[in-house]
PDB file of C-alpha atoms in Angstrom:
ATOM      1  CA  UNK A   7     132.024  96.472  82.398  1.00 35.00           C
ATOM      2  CA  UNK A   8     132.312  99.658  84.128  1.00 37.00           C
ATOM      3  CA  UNK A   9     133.220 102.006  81.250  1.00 35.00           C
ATOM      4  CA  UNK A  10     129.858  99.907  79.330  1.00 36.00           C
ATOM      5  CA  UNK A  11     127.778 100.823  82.459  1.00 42.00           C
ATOM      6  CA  UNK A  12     128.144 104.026  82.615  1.00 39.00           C
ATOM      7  CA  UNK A  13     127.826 104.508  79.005  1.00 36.00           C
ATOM      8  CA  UNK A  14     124.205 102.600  79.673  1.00 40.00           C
ATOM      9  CA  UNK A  15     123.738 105.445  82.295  1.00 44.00           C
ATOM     10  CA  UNK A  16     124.327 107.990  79.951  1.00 41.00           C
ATOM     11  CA  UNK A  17     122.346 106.808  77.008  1.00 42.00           C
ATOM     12  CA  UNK A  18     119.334 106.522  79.440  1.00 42.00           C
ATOM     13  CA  UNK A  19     119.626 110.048  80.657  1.00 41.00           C
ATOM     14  CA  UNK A  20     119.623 111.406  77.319  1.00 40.00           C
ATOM     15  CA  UNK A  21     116.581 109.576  76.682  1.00 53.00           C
ATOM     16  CA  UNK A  22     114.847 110.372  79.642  1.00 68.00           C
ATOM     17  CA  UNK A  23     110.927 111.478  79.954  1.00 92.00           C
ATOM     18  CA  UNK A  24     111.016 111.998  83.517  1.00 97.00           C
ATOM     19  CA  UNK A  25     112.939 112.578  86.624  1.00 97.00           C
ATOM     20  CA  UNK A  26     112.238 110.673  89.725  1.00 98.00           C
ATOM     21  CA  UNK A  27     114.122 109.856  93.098  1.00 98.00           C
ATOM     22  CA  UNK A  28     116.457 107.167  94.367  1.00 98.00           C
ATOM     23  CA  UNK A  29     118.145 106.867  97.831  1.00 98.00           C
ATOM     24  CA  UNK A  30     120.603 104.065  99.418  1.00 98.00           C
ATOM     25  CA  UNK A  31     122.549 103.394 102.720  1.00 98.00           C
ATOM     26  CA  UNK A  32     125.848 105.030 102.616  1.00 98.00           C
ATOM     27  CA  UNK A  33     126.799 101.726 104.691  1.00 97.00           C
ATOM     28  CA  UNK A  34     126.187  98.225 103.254  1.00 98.00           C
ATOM     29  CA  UNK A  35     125.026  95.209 105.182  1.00 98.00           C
ATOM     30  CA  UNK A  36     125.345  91.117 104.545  1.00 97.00           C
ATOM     31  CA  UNK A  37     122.282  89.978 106.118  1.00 98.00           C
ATOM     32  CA  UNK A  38     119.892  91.354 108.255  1.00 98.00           C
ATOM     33  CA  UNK A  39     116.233  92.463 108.430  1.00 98.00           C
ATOM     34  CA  UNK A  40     115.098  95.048 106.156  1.00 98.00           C
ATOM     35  CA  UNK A  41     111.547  96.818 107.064  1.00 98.00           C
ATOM     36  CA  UNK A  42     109.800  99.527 105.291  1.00 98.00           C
ATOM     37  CA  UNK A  43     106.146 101.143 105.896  1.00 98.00           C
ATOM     38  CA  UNK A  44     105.540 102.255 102.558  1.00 98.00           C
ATOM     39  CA  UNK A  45     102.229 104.094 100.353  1.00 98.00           C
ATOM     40  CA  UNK A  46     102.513 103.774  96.909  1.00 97.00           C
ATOM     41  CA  UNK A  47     100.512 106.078  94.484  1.00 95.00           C
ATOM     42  CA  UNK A  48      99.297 103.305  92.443  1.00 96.00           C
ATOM     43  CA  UNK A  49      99.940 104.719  88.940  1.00 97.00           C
ATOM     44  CA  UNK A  50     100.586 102.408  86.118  1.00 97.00           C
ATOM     45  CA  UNK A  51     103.629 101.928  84.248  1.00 97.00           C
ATOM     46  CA  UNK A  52     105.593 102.792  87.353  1.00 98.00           C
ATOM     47  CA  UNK A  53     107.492 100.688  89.516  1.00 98.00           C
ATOM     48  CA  UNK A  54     108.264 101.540  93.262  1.00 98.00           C
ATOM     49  CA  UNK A  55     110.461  99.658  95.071  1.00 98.00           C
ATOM     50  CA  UNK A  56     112.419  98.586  98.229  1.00 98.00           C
ATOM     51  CA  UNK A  57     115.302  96.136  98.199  1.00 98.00           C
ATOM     52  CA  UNK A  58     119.323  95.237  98.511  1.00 98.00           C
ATOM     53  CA  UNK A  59     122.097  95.695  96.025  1.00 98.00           C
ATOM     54  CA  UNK A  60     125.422  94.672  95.826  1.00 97.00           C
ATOM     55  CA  UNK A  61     127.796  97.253  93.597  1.00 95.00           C
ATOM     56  CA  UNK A  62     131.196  96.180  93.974  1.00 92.00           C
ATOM     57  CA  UNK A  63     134.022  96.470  94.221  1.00 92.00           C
ATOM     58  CA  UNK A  64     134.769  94.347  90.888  1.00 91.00           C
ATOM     59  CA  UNK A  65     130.701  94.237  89.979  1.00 94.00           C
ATOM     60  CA  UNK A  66     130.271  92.063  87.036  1.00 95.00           C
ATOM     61  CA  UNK A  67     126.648  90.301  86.428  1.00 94.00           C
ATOM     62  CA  UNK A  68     128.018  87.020  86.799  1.00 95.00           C
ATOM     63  CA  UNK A  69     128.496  88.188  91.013  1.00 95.00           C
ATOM     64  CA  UNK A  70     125.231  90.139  90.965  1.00 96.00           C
ATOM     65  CA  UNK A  71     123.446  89.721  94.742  1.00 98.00           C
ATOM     66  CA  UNK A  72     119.953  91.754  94.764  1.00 98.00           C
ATOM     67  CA  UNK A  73     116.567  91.160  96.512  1.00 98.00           C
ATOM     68  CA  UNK A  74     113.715  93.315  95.679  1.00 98.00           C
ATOM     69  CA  UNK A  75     109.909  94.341  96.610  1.00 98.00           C
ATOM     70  CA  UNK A  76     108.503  96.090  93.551  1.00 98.00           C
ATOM     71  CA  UNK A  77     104.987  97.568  93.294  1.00 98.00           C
ATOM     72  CA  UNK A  78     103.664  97.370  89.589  1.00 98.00           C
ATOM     73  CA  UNK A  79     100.593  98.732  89.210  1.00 97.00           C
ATOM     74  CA  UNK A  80     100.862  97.569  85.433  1.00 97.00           C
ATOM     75  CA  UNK A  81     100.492  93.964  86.916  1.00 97.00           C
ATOM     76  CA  UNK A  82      96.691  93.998  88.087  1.00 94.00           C
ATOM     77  CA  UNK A  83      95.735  90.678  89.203  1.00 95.00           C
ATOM     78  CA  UNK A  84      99.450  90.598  90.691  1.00 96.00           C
ATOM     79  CA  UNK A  85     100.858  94.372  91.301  1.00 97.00           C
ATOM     80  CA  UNK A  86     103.147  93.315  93.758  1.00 98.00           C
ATOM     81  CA  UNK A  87     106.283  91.547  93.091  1.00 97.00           C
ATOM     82  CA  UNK A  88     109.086  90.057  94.836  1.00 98.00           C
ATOM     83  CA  UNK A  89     112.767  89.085  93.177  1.00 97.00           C
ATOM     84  CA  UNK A  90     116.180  87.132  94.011  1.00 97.00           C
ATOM     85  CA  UNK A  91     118.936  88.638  91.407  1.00 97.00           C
ATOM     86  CA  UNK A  92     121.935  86.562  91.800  1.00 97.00           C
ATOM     87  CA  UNK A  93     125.428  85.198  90.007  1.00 95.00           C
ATOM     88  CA  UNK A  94     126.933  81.733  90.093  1.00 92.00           C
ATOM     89  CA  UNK A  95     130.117  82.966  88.689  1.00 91.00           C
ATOM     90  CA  UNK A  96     128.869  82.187  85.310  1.00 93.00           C
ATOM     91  CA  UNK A  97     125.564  83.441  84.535  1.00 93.00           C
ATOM     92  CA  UNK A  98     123.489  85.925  85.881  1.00 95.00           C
ATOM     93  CA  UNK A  99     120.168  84.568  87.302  1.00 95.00           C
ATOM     94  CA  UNK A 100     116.699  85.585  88.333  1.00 94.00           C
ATOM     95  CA  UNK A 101     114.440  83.926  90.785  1.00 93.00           C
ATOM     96  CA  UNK A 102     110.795  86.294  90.587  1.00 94.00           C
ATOM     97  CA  UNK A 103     107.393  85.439  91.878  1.00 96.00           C
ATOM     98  CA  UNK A 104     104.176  87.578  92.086  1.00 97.00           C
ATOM     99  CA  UNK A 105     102.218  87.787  95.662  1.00 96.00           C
ATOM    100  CA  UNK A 106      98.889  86.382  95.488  1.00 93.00           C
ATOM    101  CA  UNK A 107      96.051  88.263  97.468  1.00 92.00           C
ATOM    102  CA  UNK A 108      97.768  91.590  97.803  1.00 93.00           C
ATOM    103  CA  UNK A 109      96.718  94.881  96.298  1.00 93.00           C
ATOM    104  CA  UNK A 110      98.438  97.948  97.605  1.00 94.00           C
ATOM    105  CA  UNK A 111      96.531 100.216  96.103  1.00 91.00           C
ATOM    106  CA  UNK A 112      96.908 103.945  97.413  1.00 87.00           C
ATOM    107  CA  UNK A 113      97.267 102.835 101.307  1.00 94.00           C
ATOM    108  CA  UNK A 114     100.147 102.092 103.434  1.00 98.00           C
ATOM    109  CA  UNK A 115     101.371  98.739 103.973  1.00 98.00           C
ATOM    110  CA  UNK A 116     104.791  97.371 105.907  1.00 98.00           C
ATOM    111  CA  UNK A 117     107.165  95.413 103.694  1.00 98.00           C
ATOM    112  CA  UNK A 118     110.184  93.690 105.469  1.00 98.00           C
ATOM    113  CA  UNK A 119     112.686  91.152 103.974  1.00 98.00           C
ATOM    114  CA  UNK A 120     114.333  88.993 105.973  1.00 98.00           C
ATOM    115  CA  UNK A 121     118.023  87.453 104.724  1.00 98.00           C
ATOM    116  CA  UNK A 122     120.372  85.013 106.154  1.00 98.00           C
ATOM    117  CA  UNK A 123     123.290  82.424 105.550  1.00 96.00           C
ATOM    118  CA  UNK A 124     119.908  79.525 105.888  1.00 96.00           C
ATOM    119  CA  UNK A 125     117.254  81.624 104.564  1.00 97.00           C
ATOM    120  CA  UNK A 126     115.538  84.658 102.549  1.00 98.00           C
ATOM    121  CA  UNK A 127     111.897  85.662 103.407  1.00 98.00           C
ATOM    122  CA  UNK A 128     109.598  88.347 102.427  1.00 98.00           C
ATOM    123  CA  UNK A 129     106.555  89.817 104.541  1.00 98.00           C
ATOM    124  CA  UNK A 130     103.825  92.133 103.747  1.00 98.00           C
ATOM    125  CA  UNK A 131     101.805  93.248 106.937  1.00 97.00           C
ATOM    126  CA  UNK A 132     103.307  90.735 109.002  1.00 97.00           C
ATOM    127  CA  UNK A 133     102.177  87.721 107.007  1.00 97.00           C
ATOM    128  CA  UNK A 134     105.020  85.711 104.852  1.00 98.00           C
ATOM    129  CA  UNK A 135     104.423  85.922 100.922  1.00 98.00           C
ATOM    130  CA  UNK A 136     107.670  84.058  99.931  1.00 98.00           C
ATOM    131  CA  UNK A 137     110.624  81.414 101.512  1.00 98.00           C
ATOM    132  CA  UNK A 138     113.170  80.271  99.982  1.00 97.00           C
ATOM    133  CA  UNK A 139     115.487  78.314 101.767  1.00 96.00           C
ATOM    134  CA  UNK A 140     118.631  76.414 102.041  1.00 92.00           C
ATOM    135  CA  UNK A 141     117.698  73.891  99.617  1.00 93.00           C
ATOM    136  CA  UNK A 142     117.887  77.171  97.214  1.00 94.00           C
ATOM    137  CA  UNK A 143     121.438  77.740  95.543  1.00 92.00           C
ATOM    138  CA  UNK A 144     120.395  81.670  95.604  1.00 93.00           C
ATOM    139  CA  UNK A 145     120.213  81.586  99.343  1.00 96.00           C
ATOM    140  CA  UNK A 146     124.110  80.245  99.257  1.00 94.00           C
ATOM    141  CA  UNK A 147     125.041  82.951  96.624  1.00 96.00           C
ATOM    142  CA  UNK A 148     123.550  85.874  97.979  1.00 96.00           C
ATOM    143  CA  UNK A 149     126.245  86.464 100.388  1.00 96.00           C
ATOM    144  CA  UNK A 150     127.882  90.107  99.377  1.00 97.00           C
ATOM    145  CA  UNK A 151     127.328  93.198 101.442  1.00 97.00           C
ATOM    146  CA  UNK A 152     124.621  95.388 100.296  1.00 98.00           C
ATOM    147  CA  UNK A 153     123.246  98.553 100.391  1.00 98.00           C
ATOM    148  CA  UNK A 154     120.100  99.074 101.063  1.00 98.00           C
ATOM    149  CA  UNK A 155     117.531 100.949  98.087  1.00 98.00           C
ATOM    150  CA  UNK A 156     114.431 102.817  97.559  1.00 98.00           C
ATOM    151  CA  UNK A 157     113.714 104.100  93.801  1.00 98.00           C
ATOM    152  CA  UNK A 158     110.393 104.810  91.773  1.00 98.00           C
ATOM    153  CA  UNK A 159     110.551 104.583  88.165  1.00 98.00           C
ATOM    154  CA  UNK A 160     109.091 104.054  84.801  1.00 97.00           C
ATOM    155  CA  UNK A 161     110.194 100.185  83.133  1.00 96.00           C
ATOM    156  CA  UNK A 162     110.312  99.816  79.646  1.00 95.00           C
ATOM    157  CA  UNK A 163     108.985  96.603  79.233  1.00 91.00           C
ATOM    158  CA  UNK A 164     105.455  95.693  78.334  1.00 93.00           C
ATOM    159  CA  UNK A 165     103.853  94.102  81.366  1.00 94.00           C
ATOM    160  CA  UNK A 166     105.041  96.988  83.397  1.00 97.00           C
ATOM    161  CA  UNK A 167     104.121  99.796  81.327  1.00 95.00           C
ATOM    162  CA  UNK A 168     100.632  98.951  80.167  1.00 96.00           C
ATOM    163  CA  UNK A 169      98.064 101.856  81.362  1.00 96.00           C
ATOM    164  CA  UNK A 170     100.700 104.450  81.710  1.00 96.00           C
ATOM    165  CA  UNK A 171      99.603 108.450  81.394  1.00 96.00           C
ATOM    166  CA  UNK A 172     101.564 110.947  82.405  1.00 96.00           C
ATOM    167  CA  UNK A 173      98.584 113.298  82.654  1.00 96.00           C
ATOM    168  CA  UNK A 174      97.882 114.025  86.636  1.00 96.00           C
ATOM    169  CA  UNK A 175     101.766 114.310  87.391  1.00 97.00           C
ATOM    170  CA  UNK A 176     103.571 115.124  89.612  1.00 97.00           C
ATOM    171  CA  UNK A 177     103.055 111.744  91.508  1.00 98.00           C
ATOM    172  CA  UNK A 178     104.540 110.967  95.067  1.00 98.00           C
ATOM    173  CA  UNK A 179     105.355 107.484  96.650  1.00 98.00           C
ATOM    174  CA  UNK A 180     106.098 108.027 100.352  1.00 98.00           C
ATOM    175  CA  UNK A 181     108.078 105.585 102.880  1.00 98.00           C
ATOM    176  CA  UNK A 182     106.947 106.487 106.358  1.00 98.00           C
ATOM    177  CA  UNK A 183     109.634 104.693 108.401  1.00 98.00           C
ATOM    178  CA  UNK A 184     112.282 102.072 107.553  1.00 98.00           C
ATOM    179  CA  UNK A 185     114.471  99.828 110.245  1.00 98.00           C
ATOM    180  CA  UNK A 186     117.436  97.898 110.031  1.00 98.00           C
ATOM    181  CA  UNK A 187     118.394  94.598 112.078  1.00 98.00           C
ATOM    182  CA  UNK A 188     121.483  92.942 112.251  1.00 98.00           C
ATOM    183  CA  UNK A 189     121.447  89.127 112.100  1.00 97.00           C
ATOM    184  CA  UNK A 190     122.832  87.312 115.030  1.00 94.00           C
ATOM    185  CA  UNK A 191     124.246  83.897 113.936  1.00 91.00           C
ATOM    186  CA  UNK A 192     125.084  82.432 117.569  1.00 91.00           C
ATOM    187  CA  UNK A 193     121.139  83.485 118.769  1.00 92.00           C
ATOM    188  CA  UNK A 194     119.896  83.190 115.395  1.00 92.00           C
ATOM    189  CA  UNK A 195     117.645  85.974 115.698  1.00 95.00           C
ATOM    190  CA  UNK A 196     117.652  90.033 114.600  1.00 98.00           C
ATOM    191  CA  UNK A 197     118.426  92.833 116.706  1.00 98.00           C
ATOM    192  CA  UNK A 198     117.221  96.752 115.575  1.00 98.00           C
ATOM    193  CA  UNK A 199     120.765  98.636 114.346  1.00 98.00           C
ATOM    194  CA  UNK A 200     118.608 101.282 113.685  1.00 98.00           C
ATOM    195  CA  UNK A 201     115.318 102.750 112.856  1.00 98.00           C
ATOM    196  CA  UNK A 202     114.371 106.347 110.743  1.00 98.00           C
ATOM    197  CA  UNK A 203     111.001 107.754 110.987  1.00 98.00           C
ATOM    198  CA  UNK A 204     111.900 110.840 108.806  1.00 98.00           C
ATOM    199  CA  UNK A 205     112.005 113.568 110.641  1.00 98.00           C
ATOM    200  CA  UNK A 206     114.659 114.775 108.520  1.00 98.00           C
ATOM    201  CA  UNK A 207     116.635 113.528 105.488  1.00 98.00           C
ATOM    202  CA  UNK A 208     120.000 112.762 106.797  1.00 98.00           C
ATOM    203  CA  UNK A 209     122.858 112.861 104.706  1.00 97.00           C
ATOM    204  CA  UNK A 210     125.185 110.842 106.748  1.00 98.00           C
ATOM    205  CA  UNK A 211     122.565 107.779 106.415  1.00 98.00           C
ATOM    206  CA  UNK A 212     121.591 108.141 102.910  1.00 98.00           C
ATOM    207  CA  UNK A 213     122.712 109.073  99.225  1.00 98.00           C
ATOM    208  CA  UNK A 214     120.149 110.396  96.658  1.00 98.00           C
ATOM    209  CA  UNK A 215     121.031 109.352  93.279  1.00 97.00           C
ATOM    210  CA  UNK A 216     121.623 112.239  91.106  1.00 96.00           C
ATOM    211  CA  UNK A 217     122.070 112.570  87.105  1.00 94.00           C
ATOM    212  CA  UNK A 218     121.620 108.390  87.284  1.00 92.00           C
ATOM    213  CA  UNK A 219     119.677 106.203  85.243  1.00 91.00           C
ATOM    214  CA  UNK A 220     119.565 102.556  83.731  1.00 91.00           C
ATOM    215  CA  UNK A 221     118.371 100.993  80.978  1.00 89.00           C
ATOM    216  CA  UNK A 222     115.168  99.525  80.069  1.00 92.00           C
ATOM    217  CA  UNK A 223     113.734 102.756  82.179  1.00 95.00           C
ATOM    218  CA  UNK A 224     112.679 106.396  80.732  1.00 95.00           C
ATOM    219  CA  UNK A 225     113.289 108.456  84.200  1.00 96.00           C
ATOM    220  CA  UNK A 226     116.668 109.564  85.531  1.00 96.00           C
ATOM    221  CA  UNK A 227     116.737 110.102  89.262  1.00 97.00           C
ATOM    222  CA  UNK A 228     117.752 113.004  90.465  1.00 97.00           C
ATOM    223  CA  UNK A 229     118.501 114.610  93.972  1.00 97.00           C
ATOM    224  CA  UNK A 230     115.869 117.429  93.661  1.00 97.00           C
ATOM    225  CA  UNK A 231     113.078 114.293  93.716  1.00 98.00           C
ATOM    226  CA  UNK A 232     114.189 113.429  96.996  1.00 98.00           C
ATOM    227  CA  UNK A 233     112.641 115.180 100.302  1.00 98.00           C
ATOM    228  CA  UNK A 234     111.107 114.620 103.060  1.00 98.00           C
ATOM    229  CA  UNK A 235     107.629 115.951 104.362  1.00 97.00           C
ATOM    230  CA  UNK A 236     105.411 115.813 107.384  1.00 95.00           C
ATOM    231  CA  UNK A 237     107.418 112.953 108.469  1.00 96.00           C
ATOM    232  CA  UNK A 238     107.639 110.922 105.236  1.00 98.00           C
ATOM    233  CA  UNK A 239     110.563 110.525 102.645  1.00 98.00           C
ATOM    234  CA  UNK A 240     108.979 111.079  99.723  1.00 98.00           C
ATOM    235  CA  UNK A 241     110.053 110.160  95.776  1.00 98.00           C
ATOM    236  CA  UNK A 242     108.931 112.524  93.333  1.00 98.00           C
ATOM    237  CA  UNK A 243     108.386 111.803  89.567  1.00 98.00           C
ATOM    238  CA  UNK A 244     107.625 114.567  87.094  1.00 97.00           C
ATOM    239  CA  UNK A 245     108.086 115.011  83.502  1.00 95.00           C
ATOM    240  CA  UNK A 246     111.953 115.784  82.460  1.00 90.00           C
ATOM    241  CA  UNK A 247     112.931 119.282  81.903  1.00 75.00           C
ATOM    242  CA  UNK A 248     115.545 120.016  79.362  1.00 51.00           C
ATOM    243  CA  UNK A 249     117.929 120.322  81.467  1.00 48.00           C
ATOM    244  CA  UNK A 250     118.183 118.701  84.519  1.00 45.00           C
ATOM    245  CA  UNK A 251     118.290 120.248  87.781  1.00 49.00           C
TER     246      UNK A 251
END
């Protein structure tokens, strides 16, 4: 599965229109609180994101554990869009729902997910959007440590792409701050681990995906997309040069 992954990986990059950025926690974390403040450039066909993913050791889809806030412009009545990615040792299974009453637009908004052993909530702006609970075999099975993601990207699939033009690029999505809090099972409440404001990328935190991409997605992320700027991490797409930086 790994030798068919990264062969994936590679067919994407060949393929490739554009180069874009993606950054994860070089530690991993099972459970917690997950908080982002986050302006997305509203551009269709693009899809920013925020979310946890489990990558081993021994991936295989039928173990997959991934929760996700993605922004999809493409979607216009419902451009924001919230996932549960999950194995049951057989299958691999998706749990997605659409926020009602939300459009992010061009402004900054604070997205936090909230996952433990009883429970897995998301929050835009302080007000919940999505519970599931208990009762919900994907709360049970999302139970492997994960890193925590940022990417911006271009799907290949039609509700995601519609309205795409590449015209105006560059195009910047920015994350102003994100925070981390451990769960405490005995007080059954969060406490901050720890909280970056971007004064600085640092390199013992997070990992910029370079030459990476996946299928069903025309951009390869590279490390060059990734900066920060007047306080702001910021995830560049552009169109692909021939070669790569």
């Amino acid at each position: 599965m790994k030798i068919l992954a990264t062969v994936l990986a590679m067919a994407s990059m060949a393929s490739a229109s554009y180069k874009s950025g993606e950054l994860k926690t070089v530690e991993t974390f099972r459970y917690g609180k997950f908080v982002a403040k986050i302006k997305a450039p509203n551009k269709p066909g693009t899809c920013l994101s925020f979310f946890t993913y489990w990558n081993g050791p021994k991936w295989v889809p039928e173990r997959w554990n991934e929760l996700d806030f993605e922004i999809v412009p493409s979607v216009a009545d419902h451009p924001v869009s919230t996932n549960i990615i999950y194995g049951d040792g057989t299958w691999r299974r998706e749990s997605h729902t659409y926020v009602d009453g939300l459009d992010p637009a061009s402004d900054w908004h604070i997205y936090m997910i909230e996952w433990t052993p009883d429970y897995i909530r998301w929050s835009v702006d302080g007000r919940e959007v999505r519970a599931n609970s208990s009762f919900d075999p994907a709360v049970k099975l999302i139970s492997k440590p994960q890193s925590l993601m940022m990417n911006f990207w271009t799907p290949q699939f039609p509700q995601w792409q519609q309205g795409f033009s590449d015209i105006d690029m560059p195009w910047h999505a920015e994350y102003d701050f994100v925070e981390v809090w451990d769960w405490n099972k005995k007080l059954r409440n969060f406490t901050l681990r720890w909280r970056d404001d971007f004064d600085f990328l640092d390199l013992t935190r997070w990992q910029p995906s370079n030459n990476y991409g996946f299928t069903d997605n025309s951009t390869t992320f590279m490390g060059s997309q990734v900066f920060v700027q007047q306080g702001s991490l910021v995830l560049q797409m552009a169109k692909a040069q021939i070669a790569f930086d």
